[in-house]
CSV table of C-alpha atoms in Angstrom, one decimal:
chain,number,residue,atom,x,y,z
A,42,MET,CA,0.0,0.0,0.0
A,43,ALA,CA,1.4,3.4,-0.9
A,44,ILE,CA,0.4,5.0,2.4
A,45,ASP,CA,2.4,2.3,4.3
A,46,ASP,CA,5.4,3.1,2.1
A,47,LEU,CA,5.1,6.8,2.8
A,48,ILE,CA,4.8,6.2,6.6
A,49,GLY,CA,8.0,4.1,6.5
A,50,LYS,CA,9.9,6.7,4.6
A,51,VAL,CA,8.8,9.5,6.9
A,52,HIS,CA,9.6,7.5,10.0
A,53,SER,CA,13.0,6.5,8.6
A,54,ALA,CA,13.9,10.1,7.5
A,55,ALA,CA,12.9,11.5,10.9
A,56,ALA,CA,15.4,9.2,12.5
A,57,GLN,CA,18.3,10.4,10.4
A,58,PRO,CA,21.0,12.7,12.0
A,59,GLY,CA,20.2,16.4,11.7
A,60,ALA,CA,16.5,15.8,11.1
A,61,ALA,CA,15.4,17.5,14.3
A,62,ASP,CA,17.6,20.5,13.5
A,63,ARG,CA,15.9,20.9,10.1
A,64,VAL,CA,12.4,20.6,11.8
A,65,ARG,CA,13.4,23.4,14.2
A,66,GLY,CA,14.6,25.5,11.3
A,67,TRP,CA,11.4,24.9,9.3
A,68,ARG,CA,9.3,25.9,12.3
A,69,SER,CA,11.4,29.0,12.9
A,70,GLU,CA,10.9,30.1,9.3
A,71,HIS,CA,7.3,29.1,8.7
A,72,GLY,CA,5.7,28.9,12.1
A,73,THR,CA,4.0,26.0,13.9
A,74,GLU,CA,2.2,23.3,12.0
A,75,HIS,CA,-0.4,22.9,14.9
A,76,ALA,CA,0.2,19.2,15.3
A,77,THR,CA,-1.3,17.6,18.4
A,78,PRO,CA,1.0,16.1,21.1
A,79,LEU,CA,0.3,12.7,19.5
A,80,ALA,CA,2.1,13.5,16.3
A,81,ARG,CA,5.6,12.1,15.8
A,82,SER,CA,8.4,11.4,13.3
A,83,PHE,CA,8.7,15.0,12.1
A,84,VAL,CA,10.9,15.5,9.1
A,85,VAL,CA,11.5,18.2,6.5
A,86,ILE,CA,11.4,17.0,2.9
A,87,GLY,CA,12.1,19.9,0.4
A,88,PRO,CA,9.9,22.8,1.5
A,89,THR,CA,7.4,20.5,3.3
A,90,LEU,CA,7.3,19.4,7.0
A,91,MET,CA,5.9,15.9,7.3
A,92,PHE,CA,4.8,14.0,10.3
A,93,LEU,CA,2.8,11.0,11.4
A,94,HIS,CA,-0.3,11.0,13.5
A,95,PRO,CA,-2.4,8.2,14.8
A,96,CYS,CA,-6.2,7.8,14.2
A,97,PRO,CA,-8.4,6.9,17.2
A,98,ASP,CA,-8.3,3.3,16.0
A,99,GLY,CA,-4.5,3.3,16.1
A,100,VAL,CA,-3.9,3.5,12.4
A,101,VAL,CA,-1.1,6.0,11.6
A,102,LEU,CA,-1.4,8.4,8.8
A,103,PRO,CA,1.2,10.8,7.3
A,104,PHE,CA,0.6,14.6,7.2
A,105,ALA,CA,2.3,17.3,5.2
A,106,ALA,CA,2.5,20.9,6.4
A,107,TYR,CA,3.3,23.5,3.8
A,108,PRO,CA,5.0,26.9,4.1
A,109,ASP,CA,1.7,28.7,3.3
A,110,GLY,CA,0.2,27.1,6.4
A,111,SER,CA,-1.9,24.5,4.7
A,112,THR,CA,-1.9,20.9,5.8
A,113,LYS,CA,-2.6,17.7,3.8
A,114,VAL,CA,-3.4,14.2,5.1
A,115,TYR,CA,-2.6,11.1,3.2
A,116,THR,CA,-5.4,8.8,4.0
A,117,ASP,CA,-7.5,5.8,2.8
A,118,ALA,CA,-11.2,5.6,2.3
A,119,GLU,CA,-11.8,4.0,5.7
A,120,HIS,CA,-10.3,7.0,7.5
A,121,ALA,CA,-11.2,9.9,5.2
A,122,GLY,CA,-14.2,11.0,7.1
A,123,GLU,CA,-12.7,10.9,10.6
A,124,SER,CA,-11.7,14.1,12.4
A,125,PHE,CA,-8.8,13.2,14.5
A,126,TYR,CA,-6.3,16.0,13.8
A,127,ARG,CA,-6.8,19.0,16.1
A,128,ASP,CA,-4.8,22.2,16.5
A,129,ALA,CA,-2.6,21.9,19.5
A,130,GLU,CA,-2.7,24.4,22.3
A,131,PRO,CA,-0.1,27.1,21.8
A,132,GLY,CA,3.3,25.8,22.8
A,133,ALA,CA,2.1,22.2,22.8
A,134,ASN,CA,4.2,21.0,19.9
A,135,PRO,CA,6.2,18.0,20.8
A,136,PRO,CA,10.0,18.1,20.3
A,137,ALA,CA,11.1,17.3,16.8
């Protein structure tokens, strides 16, 4: 499944040396992505900040945050209608 491949790539890239520094730089330049405290595996790929976020049923989905402030979720039909991504409280972003 393509989403599973993307999840693996985001998770792997986020674990690479320097990834956390690039995430801090992206946030410094573009502002917060409003991820909830459940989000994890943050990584910058090109101009995009990507991260993983679990659904209530435990399925993990990848998100992309863009410099213009928009956010995109990569999902499947089963989870497309769920609302599980919420703006975090100010300052509630987890460490990169």
